[in-house]
mmCIF file of C-alpha atoms in Angstrom:
data_model
loop_
_atom_site.group_PDB
_atom_site.id
_atom_site.type_symbol
_atom_site.label_atom_id
_atom_site.label_comp_id
_atom_site.label_asym_id
_atom_site.label_seq_id
_atom_site.Cartn_x
_atom_site.Cartn_y
_atom_site.Cartn_z
ATOM 1 C CA MET F 1 -5.118 23.014 13.511
ATOM 2 C CA ASN F 2 -6.390 24.614 10.923
ATOM 3 C CA SER F 3 -9.465 27.016 10.340
ATOM 4 C CA ALA F 4 -12.549 25.415 8.293
ATOM 5 C CA ASP F 5 -10.815 27.127 5.384
ATOM 6 C CA GLY F 6 -8.381 25.359 5.595
ATOM 7 C CA ALA F 7 -5.868 29.006 7.600
ATOM 8 C CA PRO F 8 -3.563 28.182 10.139
ATOM 9 C CA THR F 9 -5.443 28.999 13.399
ATOM 10 C CA GLY F 10 -2.099 30.141 14.735
ATOM 11 C CA ARG F 11 -2.733 26.474 17.083
ATOM 12 C CA ASP F 12 -2.257 23.488 18.239
ATOM 13 C CA THR F 13 -4.475 21.428 19.829
ATOM 14 C CA VAL F 14 -2.022 18.644 21.613
ATOM 15 C CA PHE F 15 -2.408 15.514 24.109
ATOM 16 C CA VAL F 16 -0.253 15.006 26.562
ATOM 17 C CA VAL F 17 -1.115 10.809 27.791
ATOM 18 C CA ASP F 18 1.355 10.211 30.760
ATOM 19 C CA ASP F 19 -0.202 8.315 34.040
ATOM 20 C CA SER F 20 2.203 10.948 36.090
ATOM 21 C CA ARG F 21 0.218 14.683 37.213
ATOM 22 C CA THR F 22 3.204 16.013 37.742
ATOM 23 C CA ALA F 23 4.672 14.762 34.313
ATOM 24 C CA ARG F 24 1.571 16.204 31.924
ATOM 25 C CA ASP F 25 1.637 19.823 34.121
ATOM 26 C CA VAL F 26 5.771 20.182 33.832
ATOM 27 C CA LEU F 27 4.766 19.439 29.808
ATOM 28 C CA ARG F 28 1.713 21.672 29.674
ATOM 29 C CA LEU F 29 3.815 24.441 30.758
ATOM 30 C CA HIS F 30 5.375 24.279 28.172
ATOM 31 C CA LEU F 31 3.810 23.566 25.749
ATOM 32 C CA THR F 32 0.887 26.298 26.573
ATOM 33 C CA ARG F 33 4.346 29.696 26.026
ATOM 34 C CA LEU F 34 4.906 27.816 22.879
ATOM 35 C CA GLY F 35 0.733 28.557 22.100
ATOM 36 C CA CYS F 36 -0.454 25.258 22.534
ATOM 37 C CA ASP F 37 -3.619 23.637 22.937
ATOM 38 C CA VAL F 38 -2.637 21.218 25.748
ATOM 39 C CA VAL F 39 -4.946 18.098 26.952
ATOM 40 C CA PRO F 40 -4.251 16.048 29.698
ATOM 41 C CA LEU F 41 -5.266 12.926 29.349
ATOM 42 C CA GLU F 42 -4.052 10.684 32.365
ATOM 43 C CA GLY F 43 -3.701 7.111 30.358
ATOM 44 C CA ALA F 44 -4.979 5.141 27.356
ATOM 45 C CA ASP F 45 -8.813 5.004 27.606
ATOM 46 C CA ALA F 46 -8.867 8.418 28.186
ATOM 47 C CA CYS F 47 -6.527 9.527 25.371
ATOM 48 C CA MET F 48 -8.590 6.621 23.028
ATOM 49 C CA ALA F 49 -12.061 8.286 24.246
ATOM 50 C CA GLU F 50 -10.621 11.898 23.621
ATOM 51 C CA LEU F 51 -10.029 10.894 20.173
ATOM 52 C CA GLU F 52 -12.885 9.762 19.214
ATOM 53 C CA ARG F 53 -14.343 13.325 19.139
ATOM 54 C CA ARG F 54 -11.323 15.436 18.433
ATOM 55 C CA VAL F 55 -7.786 15.161 16.520
ATOM 56 C CA PRO F 56 -4.699 16.319 18.086
ATOM 57 C CA ALA F 57 -2.022 17.990 15.578
ATOM 58 C CA PHE F 58 0.438 15.284 17.442
ATOM 59 C CA ILE F 59 0.371 13.571 20.739
ATOM 60 C CA LEU F 60 3.448 13.028 23.606
ATOM 61 C CA MET F 61 2.962 9.600 25.289
ATOM 62 C CA ASP F 62 4.621 8.018 27.984
ATOM 63 C CA LEU F 63 5.790 4.782 27.389
ATOM 64 C CA ARG F 64 4.827 3.826 30.784
ATOM 65 C CA LEU F 65 1.537 4.183 31.239
ATOM 66 C CA GLU F 66 0.806 2.457 33.709
ATOM 67 C CA ARG F 67 -2.773 -0.046 32.862
ATOM 68 C CA THR F 68 -1.421 -0.528 28.761
ATOM 69 C CA GLN F 69 2.314 0.535 28.014
ATOM 70 C CA GLY F 70 2.780 3.365 25.800
ATOM 71 C CA ASP F 71 3.898 1.007 22.699
ATOM 72 C CA GLU F 72 0.987 -0.458 23.235
ATOM 73 C CA ALA F 73 -1.338 2.151 23.099
ATOM 74 C CA CYS F 74 0.896 4.568 20.033
ATOM 75 C CA ARG F 75 -0.131 1.531 17.851
ATOM 76 C CA ALA F 76 -3.490 2.102 18.731
ATOM 77 C CA VAL F 77 -3.714 5.553 17.811
ATOM 78 C CA LYS F 78 -1.938 4.488 14.266
ATOM 79 C CA ASN F 79 -4.952 1.659 13.591
ATOM 80 C CA HIS F 80 -7.629 4.300 14.304
ATOM 81 C CA ALA F 81 -8.878 5.977 11.718
ATOM 82 C CA ALA F 82 -8.374 8.788 13.072
ATOM 83 C CA GLY F 83 -5.416 8.579 14.378
ATOM 84 C CA ARG F 84 -2.868 7.751 11.363
ATOM 85 C CA ASN F 85 -1.289 10.735 10.174
ATOM 86 C CA VAL F 86 -1.112 11.712 13.697
ATOM 87 C CA PRO F 87 2.664 12.022 14.795
ATOM 88 C CA VAL F 88 3.239 10.747 18.357
ATOM 89 C CA ILE F 89 6.427 11.469 20.156
ATOM 90 C CA MET F 90 6.463 9.079 22.233
ATOM 91 C CA LEU F 91 8.858 9.966 26.107
ATOM 92 C CA THR F 92 11.164 7.653 27.077
ATOM 93 C CA THR F 93 14.478 6.904 30.127
ATOM 94 C CA ALA F 94 17.383 8.340 28.661
ATOM 95 C CA GLY F 95 19.818 6.198 27.553
ATOM 96 C CA GLU F 96 17.012 2.985 27.676
ATOM 97 C CA PRO F 97 18.085 1.702 23.258
ATOM 98 C CA HIS F 98 15.292 -1.165 23.832
ATOM 99 C CA GLU F 99 12.815 1.406 25.225
ATOM 100 C CA VAL F 100 13.020 3.117 22.033
ATOM 101 C CA MET F 101 12.844 0.115 20.193
ATOM 102 C CA HIS F 102 9.829 -1.114 21.780
ATOM 103 C CA CYS F 103 8.381 2.413 20.709
ATOM 104 C CA GLY F 104 9.891 2.254 16.909
ATOM 105 C CA ARG F 105 8.057 -0.698 16.754
ATOM 106 C CA ALA F 106 4.875 1.168 17.612
ATOM 107 C CA GLY F 107 5.102 3.402 14.732
ATOM 108 C CA ALA F 108 6.617 5.725 16.933
ATOM 109 C CA ASP F 109 7.635 9.357 14.369
ATOM 110 C CA ASP F 110 9.808 9.806 17.067
ATOM 111 C CA PHE F 111 10.710 9.384 21.203
ATOM 112 C CA LEU F 112 12.354 12.554 23.582
ATOM 113 C CA PRO F 113 13.978 10.885 26.389
ATOM 114 C CA LYS F 114 12.805 11.965 29.739
ATOM 115 C CA PRO F 115 13.006 14.252 31.581
ATOM 116 C CA VAL F 116 11.721 16.197 28.475
ATOM 117 C CA SER F 117 14.290 19.152 27.629
ATOM 118 C CA ALA F 118 12.351 22.065 26.578
ATOM 119 C CA GLU F 119 14.696 23.162 24.416
ATOM 120 C CA ALA F 120 14.473 20.017 22.447
ATOM 121 C CA LEU F 121 10.576 19.283 23.002
ATOM 122 C CA THR F 122 10.380 23.548 21.111
ATOM 123 C CA ALA F 123 12.294 21.982 17.862
ATOM 124 C CA LYS F 124 9.533 19.006 17.116
ATOM 125 C CA VAL F 125 6.689 22.021 18.008
ATOM 126 C CA ALA F 126 8.400 23.726 15.293
ATOM 127 C CA ALA F 127 8.724 21.264 13.105
ATOM 128 C CA MET F 128 4.749 19.297 13.937
ATOM 129 C CA ARG F 129 4.649 23.511 12.407
ATOM 130 C CA LEU F 130 6.194 22.806 9.821
ATOM 131 C CA SER F 131 4.861 19.824 8.481
ATOM 132 C CA ARG F 132 1.256 21.926 7.179
ATOM 133 C CA GLU F 133 3.461 23.837 4.828
ATOM 134 C CA ARG F 134 5.392 21.241 3.643
ATOM 135 C CA ALA F 135 2.997 19.755 2.383
ATOM 136 C CA TYR F 136 1.669 22.383 -0.328
ATOM 137 C CA ASP F 137 5.747 21.774 -1.365
ATOM 138 C CA ARG F 138 6.939 20.184 -4.376
ATOM 139 C CA PRO F 139 9.555 17.592 -2.917
ATOM 140 C CA PRO F 140 13.063 17.601 -3.435
ATOM 141 C CA ARG F 141 14.566 18.126 -6.242
ATOM 142 C CA GLY F 142 14.788 14.963 -7.746
ATOM 143 C CA ARG F 143 12.489 13.227 -5.310
ATOM 144 C CA GLY F 144 9.517 12.985 -6.390
ATOM 145 C CA VAL F 145 8.343 9.918 -8.639
ATOM 146 C CA LEU F 146 5.017 8.207 -10.377
ATOM 147 C CA LEU F 147 5.128 3.987 -9.525
ATOM 148 C CA VAL F 148 2.293 2.590 -11.381
ATOM 149 C CA GLU F 149 1.640 -0.707 -9.837
ATOM 150 C CA GLY F 150 0.872 -4.326 -11.535
ATOM 151 C CA GLY F 151 1.036 -5.782 -7.758
ATOM 152 C CA ARG F 152 2.556 -6.978 -4.915
ATOM 153 C CA PHE F 153 6.324 -6.487 -5.292
ATOM 154 C CA LEU F 154 6.576 -2.589 -6.776
ATOM 155 C CA HIS F 155 3.995 -1.727 -3.888
ATOM 156 C CA THR F 156 6.116 -3.602 -1.132
ATOM 157 C CA PHE F 157 9.360 -3.701 -2.535
ATOM 158 C CA LEU F 158 9.949 -1.965 -5.805
ATOM 159 C CA GLY F 159 8.743 1.310 -4.170
ATOM 160 C CA GLY F 160 9.295 1.177 -0.495
ATOM 161 C CA ALA F 161 13.075 0.919 -1.547
ATOM 162 C CA LEU F 162 13.033 4.051 -3.486
ATOM 163 C CA GLU F 163 11.439 5.530 -0.342
ATOM 164 C CA HIS F 164 14.701 4.150 1.854
ATOM 165 C CA GLU F 165 16.512 6.240 -0.828
ATOM 166 C CA GLY F 166 14.099 8.877 0.757
ATOM 167 C CA MET F 167 12.557 9.410 -2.646
ATOM 168 C CA HIS F 168 8.227 10.483 -2.720
ATOM 169 C CA VAL F 169 6.539 8.233 -3.643
ATOM 170 C CA LEU F 170 2.640 8.240 -5.505
ATOM 171 C CA TYR F 171 1.309 4.956 -5.877
ATOM 172 C CA ALA F 172 -1.208 4.445 -8.771
ATOM 173 C CA ARG F 173 -2.464 1.481 -8.591
ATOM 174 C CA ASP F 174 -3.864 1.253 -12.165
ATOM 175 C CA LEU F 175 -4.323 3.207 -15.064
ATOM 176 C CA ASP F 176 -6.995 5.736 -14.819
ATOM 177 C CA GLU F 177 -5.418 7.029 -10.966
ATOM 178 C CA ALA F 178 -1.814 7.008 -12.691
ATOM 179 C CA MET F 179 -3.615 9.591 -15.096
ATOM 180 C CA ALA F 180 -5.939 11.267 -12.280
ATOM 181 C CA LEU F 181 -1.594 11.660 -10.329
ATOM 182 C CA ALA F 182 0.428 12.980 -13.533
ATOM 183 C CA ASP F 183 -2.262 15.298 -14.511
ATOM 184 C CA ALA F 184 -2.671 16.346 -10.790
ATOM 185 C CA HIS F 185 1.364 16.433 -9.575
ATOM 186 C CA GLY F 186 2.808 16.617 -12.433
ATOM 187 C CA SER F 187 4.824 19.631 -12.110
ATOM 188 C CA ARG F 188 5.928 18.475 -8.962
ATOM 189 C CA LEU F 189 7.383 14.727 -9.909
ATOM 190 C CA ASP F 190 10.304 14.251 -11.803
ATOM 191 C CA GLY F 191 10.414 10.290 -13.588
ATOM 192 C CA PHE F 192 7.841 7.790 -13.696
ATOM 193 C CA VAL F 193 7.926 3.905 -12.988
ATOM 194 C CA LEU F 194 5.802 1.957 -14.891
ATOM 195 C CA ASP F 195 5.237 -1.749 -14.498
ATOM 196 C CA VAL F 196 3.755 -2.897 -17.982
ATOM 197 C CA SER F 197 3.125 -6.133 -17.736
ATOM 198 C CA ARG F 198 -1.069 -7.090 -16.817
ATOM 199 C CA LEU F 199 -2.215 -4.866 -20.111
ATOM 200 C CA PRO F 200 0.943 -3.700 -21.776
ATOM 201 C CA ARG F 201 -0.147 -1.940 -24.774
ATOM 202 C CA GLU F 202 -2.377 0.172 -22.770
ATOM 203 C CA VAL F 203 0.031 0.940 -20.697
ATOM 204 C CA LEU F 204 2.610 1.435 -23.205
ATOM 205 C CA SER F 205 -0.008 4.890 -23.914
ATOM 206 C CA LEU F 206 0.093 5.457 -20.910
ATOM 207 C CA ALA F 207 3.689 5.903 -21.087
ATOM 208 C CA ALA F 208 3.755 7.709 -24.453
ATOM 209 C CA ARG F 209 1.635 10.300 -23.554
ATOM 210 C CA LEU F 210 4.081 10.511 -20.315
ATOM 211 C CA ARG F 211 6.728 11.054 -22.533
ATOM 212 C CA GLU F 212 4.731 13.775 -25.061
ATOM 213 C CA VAL F 213 4.340 16.000 -21.476
ATOM 214 C CA HIS F 214 7.864 15.373 -19.908
ATOM 215 C CA PRO F 215 10.007 14.540 -22.518
ATOM 216 C CA ARG F 216 12.786 15.404 -20.275
ATOM 217 C CA LYS F 217 11.831 13.606 -17.167
ATOM 218 C CA PRO F 218 13.403 9.571 -16.841
ATOM 219 C CA LEU F 219 11.111 6.972 -17.601
ATOM 220 C CA VAL F 220 11.307 3.885 -16.655
ATOM 221 C CA LEU F 221 9.554 0.342 -18.440
ATOM 222 C CA LEU F 222 9.273 -2.867 -16.532
ATOM 223 C CA SER F 223 7.769 -6.674 -16.343
ATOM 224 C CA ARG F 224 7.205 -9.195 -14.455
ATOM 225 C CA ALA F 225 7.259 -11.700 -17.389
ATOM 226 C CA GLU F 226 8.908 -11.259 -21.142
ATOM 227 C CA GLU F 227 6.513 -9.158 -23.806
ATOM 228 C CA PRO F 228 6.305 -9.949 -26.861
ATOM 229 C CA LEU F 229 8.886 -8.466 -29.410
ATOM 230 C CA ASP F 230 6.550 -4.992 -30.743
ATOM 231 C CA VAL F 231 6.105 -4.368 -26.615
ATOM 232 C CA LEU F 232 9.949 -4.670 -26.074
ATOM 233 C CA VAL F 233 10.459 -2.336 -29.784
ATOM 234 C CA ARG F 234 7.838 0.603 -28.118
ATOM 235 C CA SER F 235 9.538 0.359 -24.657
ATOM 236 C CA GLN F 236 13.011 0.725 -26.081
ATOM 237 C CA ALA F 237 11.970 3.495 -27.558
ATOM 238 C CA LEU F 238 9.907 5.276 -25.398
ATOM 239 C CA CYS F 239 12.290 5.398 -21.969
ATOM 240 C CA GLY F 240 15.659 4.627 -24.641
ATOM 241 C CA ALA F 241 16.384 1.749 -22.956
ATOM 242 C CA PRO F 242 15.842 -1.483 -22.603
ATOM 243 C CA LEU F 243 12.014 -3.007 -21.036
ATOM 244 C CA LEU F 244 13.587 -4.435 -17.283
ATOM 245 C CA VAL F 245 12.370 -8.563 -16.749
ATOM 246 C CA LYS F 246 12.399 -8.867 -13.389
ATOM 247 C CA ARG F 247 11.849 -12.590 -14.154
ATOM 248 C CA ASN F 248 15.828 -12.316 -15.133
ATOM 249 C CA LEU F 249 17.198 -9.652 -13.048
ATOM 250 C CA GLY F 250 17.238 -10.663 -8.861
ATOM 251 C CA ALA F 251 16.024 -7.881 -6.068
ATOM 252 C CA ASP F 252 18.402 -6.292 -6.045
ATOM 253 C CA GLU F 253 19.886 -5.929 -9.647
ATOM 254 C CA LEU F 254 16.403 -4.556 -10.684
ATOM 255 C CA LEU F 255 16.662 -2.006 -8.204
ATOM 256 C CA SER F 256 19.686 -0.804 -8.825
ATOM 257 C CA ARG F 257 19.543 -0.855 -12.420
ATOM 258 C CA VAL F 258 15.968 1.672 -11.038
ATOM 259 C CA LEU F 259 17.510 3.712 -9.224
ATOM 260 C CA GLY F 260 19.920 4.556 -11.642
ATOM 261 C CA ARG F 261 18.423 5.673 -15.134
ATOM 262 C CA LEU F 262 15.880 7.734 -12.414
ATOM 263 C CA VAL F 263 18.902 9.057 -10.878
ATOM 264 C CA PRO F 264 21.535 8.770 -13.306
ATOM 265 C CA GLY F 265 25.471 8.778 -11.834
ATOM 266 C CA GLY F 266 23.907 8.647 -8.090
ATOM 267 C CA SER F 267 25.470 5.993 -5.078
ATOM 268 C CA PRO F 268 22.825 4.039 -3.199
ATOM 269 C CA LEU F 269 21.944 4.112 0.456
ATOM 270 C CA ARG F 270 20.692 0.924 0.757
ATOM 271 C CA ALA F 271 21.243 -2.694 0.106
ATOM 272 C CA ALA F 272 18.635 -6.063 -1.970
ATOM 273 C CA GLU F 273 17.616 -5.929 1.721
ATOM 274 C CA ARG F 274 16.990 -4.015 4.968
ATOM 275 C CA VAL F 275 18.592 -5.130 8.544
ATOM 276 C CA PRO F 276 16.869 -4.482 11.543
ATOM 277 C CA PHE F 277 19.445 -2.799 13.160
ATOM 278 C CA PHE F 278 17.843 -0.562 16.597
ATOM 279 C CA THR F 279 20.042 1.963 17.859
ATOM 280 C CA VAL F 280 18.983 5.818 19.831
ATOM 281 C CA VAL F 281 21.241 8.162 17.692
ATOM 282 C CA GLU F 282 22.305 11.570 18.941
ATOM 283 C CA TYR F 283 23.605 14.524 17.018
ATOM 284 C CA LEU F 284 24.258 17.544 16.605
ATOM 285 C CA SER F 285 22.137 20.455 15.143
ATOM 286 C CA ALA F 286 24.450 23.308 12.763
ATOM 287 C CA GLY F 287 23.881 25.371 15.851
ATOM 288 C CA GLY F 288 24.626 23.236 18.594
ATOM 289 C CA MET F 289 20.824 22.070 20.113
ATOM 290 C CA THR F 290 21.720 18.582 20.021
ATOM 291 C CA HIS F 291 18.205 16.821 18.270
ATOM 292 C CA SER F 292 17.793 13.089 19.172
ATOM 293 C CA GLY F 293 16.154 9.255 17.019
ATOM 294 C CA PHE F 294 16.484 6.629 16.141
ATOM 295 C CA SER F 295 17.528 4.290 13.750
ATOM 296 C CA HIS F 296 15.297 1.472 12.173
ATOM 297 C CA ASP F 297 17.871 -0.388 9.436
ATOM 298 C CA ALA F 298 20.577 -0.439 8.054
ATOM 299 C CA SER F 299 22.911 -1.024 4.976
ATOM 300 C CA PRO F 300 26.707 -2.597 4.262
ATOM 301 C CA GLU F 301 27.727 1.945 4.100
ATOM 302 C CA ALA F 302 24.419 3.837 5.852
ATOM 303 C CA LEU F 303 22.133 4.872 8.458
ATOM 304 C CA PHE F 304 18.778 5.399 8.065
ATOM 305 C CA VAL F 305 17.404 7.464 11.123
ATOM 306 C CA ARG F 306 13.662 8.038 12.553
ATOM 307 C CA THR F 307 13.110 11.822 13.458
ATOM 308 C CA LEU F 308 10.831 14.819 12.994
ATOM 309 C CA THR F 309 13.734 17.007 13.414
ATOM 310 C CA PRO F 310 16.390 15.799 10.643
ATOM 311 C CA ALA F 311 19.755 17.645 9.591
ATOM 312 C CA ARG F 312 19.889 19.335 6.211
ATOM 313 C CA GLU F 313 20.700 17.222 3.872
ATOM 314 C CA GLY F 314 24.900 17.889 2.647
ATOM 315 C CA SER F 315 25.781 18.000 6.014
ATOM 316 C CA ARG F 316 28.587 16.409 7.902
ATOM 317 C CA LEU F 317 26.936 14.573 11.612
ATOM 318 C CA ALA F 318 28.974 13.914 14.486
ATOM 319 C CA LEU F 319 27.118 10.566 15.581
ATOM 320 C CA LYS F 320 26.717 9.065 19.135
ATOM 321 C CA LEU F 321 25.083 5.653 18.941
ATOM 322 C CA LEU F 322 24.068 3.363 22.081
ATOM 323 C CA MET F 323 22.861 -0.309 20.526
ATOM 324 C CA ALA F 324 20.447 -2.749 23.343
ATOM 325 C CA GLY F 325 22.686 -3.773 25.987
ATOM 326 C CA GLN F 326 25.602 -1.276 25.813
ATOM 327 C CA ARG F 327 26.853 0.496 28.383
ATOM 328 C CA THR F 328 28.902 3.370 26.735
ATOM 329 C CA PRO F 329 28.094 5.258 23.009
ATOM 330 C CA SER F 330 29.673 4.252 19.709
ATOM 331 C CA VAL F 331 31.123 6.987 18.020
ATOM 332 C CA ALA F 332 29.923 7.979 14.161
ATOM 333 C CA GLU F 333 30.761 10.511 11.765
ATOM 334 C CA ALA F 334 28.396 10.860 9.300
ATOM 335 C CA THR F 335 27.255 13.224 6.220
ATOM 336 C CA VAL F 336 23.516 13.306 6.377
ATOM 337 C CA ALA F 337 22.248 11.655 2.256
ATOM 338 C CA TRP F 338 18.910 12.690 1.818
ATOM 339 C CA ALA F 339 16.668 14.974 4.823
ATOM 340 C CA ASN F 340 13.018 14.423 4.962
ATOM 341 C CA PRO F 341 11.299 17.048 7.438
ATOM 342 C CA PRO F 342 7.882 15.586 7.755
ATOM 343 C CA ARG F 343 5.274 16.751 5.794
ATOM 344 C CA LEU F 344 1.452 15.540 6.798
ATOM 345 C CA GLY F 345 -0.853 15.799 4.218
ATOM 346 C CA SER F 346 1.396 15.168 1.694
ATOM 347 C CA PRO F 347 0.328 12.616 -1.737
ATOM 348 C CA PHE F 348 3.647 11.947 -1.568
ATOM 349 C CA HIS F 349 4.920 9.148 0.024
ATOM 350 C CA ALA F 350 8.741 9.436 2.084
ATOM 351 C CA PRO F 351 9.687 8.546 4.780
ATOM 352 C CA VAL F 352 10.484 11.454 7.595
ATOM 353 C CA GLY F 353 14.175 11.458 9.181
ATOM 354 C CA MET F 354 17.562 11.083 7.152
ATOM 355 C CA GLY F 355 19.397 8.143 5.523
ATOM 356 C CA LEU F 356 23.049 8.594 6.310
ATOM 357 C CA ARG F 357 26.547 8.138 4.721
ATOM 358 C CA LEU F 358 28.831 6.180 7.214
ATOM 359 C CA GLU F 359 31.876 7.436 7.331
ATOM 360 C CA ARG F 360 33.928 6.622 9.826
ATOM 361 C CA MET F 361 32.285 4.596 13.572
ATOM 362 C CA ASP F 362 34.664 3.066 16.159
ATOM 363 C CA SER F 363 35.450 -0.487 16.428
ATOM 364 C CA GLN F 364 32.161 -1.194 18.346
ATOM 365 C CA LEU F 365 30.243 0.217 16.477
ATOM 366 C CA ALA F 366 31.738 -1.894 13.566
ATOM 367 C CA GLN F 367 32.650 -4.653 15.098
ATOM 368 C CA GLN F 368 28.462 -4.447 14.853
ATOM 369 C CA PHE F 369 27.640 -3.946 11.526
ATOM 370 C CA VAL F 370 30.095 -7.134 10.912
ATOM 371 C CA ARG F 371 28.618 -9.155 12.193
ATOM 372 C CA PHE F 372 24.455 -7.392 11.526
ATOM 373 C CA VAL F 373 24.891 -5.443 8.432
ATOM 374 C CA PRO F 374 26.835 -8.034 6.228
ATOM 375 C CA ARG F 375 28.178 -6.401 2.955
ATOM 376 C CA SER F 376 26.805 -9.227 0.951
ATOM 377 C CA LEU F 377 23.529 -7.356 1.042
ATOM 378 C CA GLY F 378 25.110 -4.321 -0.982
ATOM 379 C CA PHE F 379 24.767 -3.783 -4.717
ATOM 380 C CA LEU F 380 26.834 -5.211 -7.009
ATOM 381 C CA PRO F 381 29.814 -2.120 -7.667
ATOM 382 C CA ALA F 382 27.511 -0.357 -11.131
ATOM 383 C CA ALA F 383 29.867 3.071 -11.426
ATOM 384 C CA ALA F 384 32.528 4.724 -9.489
ATOM 385 C CA SER F 385 33.685 3.104 -6.142
ATOM 386 C CA ARG F 386 34.391 5.124 -3.010
ATOM 387 C CA LEU F 387 36.750 4.142 -0.670
ATOM 388 C CA SER F 388 35.803 3.143 2.571
ATOM 389 C CA THR F 389 37.163 3.241 5.492
ATOM 390 C CA PHE F 390 35.561 0.670 7.606
#
């Protein structure tokens, strides 16, 4: 929690929602030792009533509540104006992937298996405390992008795809907002993507200003339709490359070219479509501690994991993955392509968790990828190809 002047007070208010008094008491003991002010709540109704009075730093909520299930309660919290940005960590039965899947679909930010490990809980609390400090840091180098939208397609597809690559996106719905965001966050931005469709000449004027102020940062111009010759010529002069026309490009090719201009030489993780791929993920940290998270989707050679405690970018991880219906976990090796710890209060939109480039997987997991994540969804090779060990 913060004081009136915005400075941290040193203690966090945490809602613990569980209809078991014993479970609430155990969690309260652990959290109090960590310096938290705990508000024990018996169920979903009590949680929503308390949310009307105060906003916690985060919420621990059991999935199996008696009256209103925890996933429904989580959804209610996320739909509430006061709880929209409050992290929710669900408590689930260990080794039950279908429970974690329900949590993910309800908008939960992470989960902890029961009985809750004091060590794992400590790591989640530490991540929450650091998140307020990170909100004022710049995004990782090369990851801050201003997206000036021209329609729903850019926000839902292109913006979502950029976030899927671990980028931190500022969304501008019109030129006035774009100017304000560029002025306020210019030093934290590493690239600009502008749609010229609705007001081509006005957007080109904005592009010219951005080019003048940030001459070395990538500038990508695109349109949903063919533009007049003067717009094409001006676009080429401003960004040193042809205007990208959505009508002439498939979705995967458009995305590939945008990413190629923003991060020259980069190797995208995602594909033209996101494929739901729910599985519980366990991985070891550098200190030897086991962390948990859950995957929410995949591309042919990557897995995207939601967790408040991601491993560091560049780390090589040994994974255990348990999918619904499996009796024994699959194993895999992966490299962390990007890692985004939580940044509460940041104006940038970015996925919390990590993108994993899969290097090796056992036959059980490989079979699931062949079945659910067809390689036809991947980008066409644009740069140097990489040998796969699948």
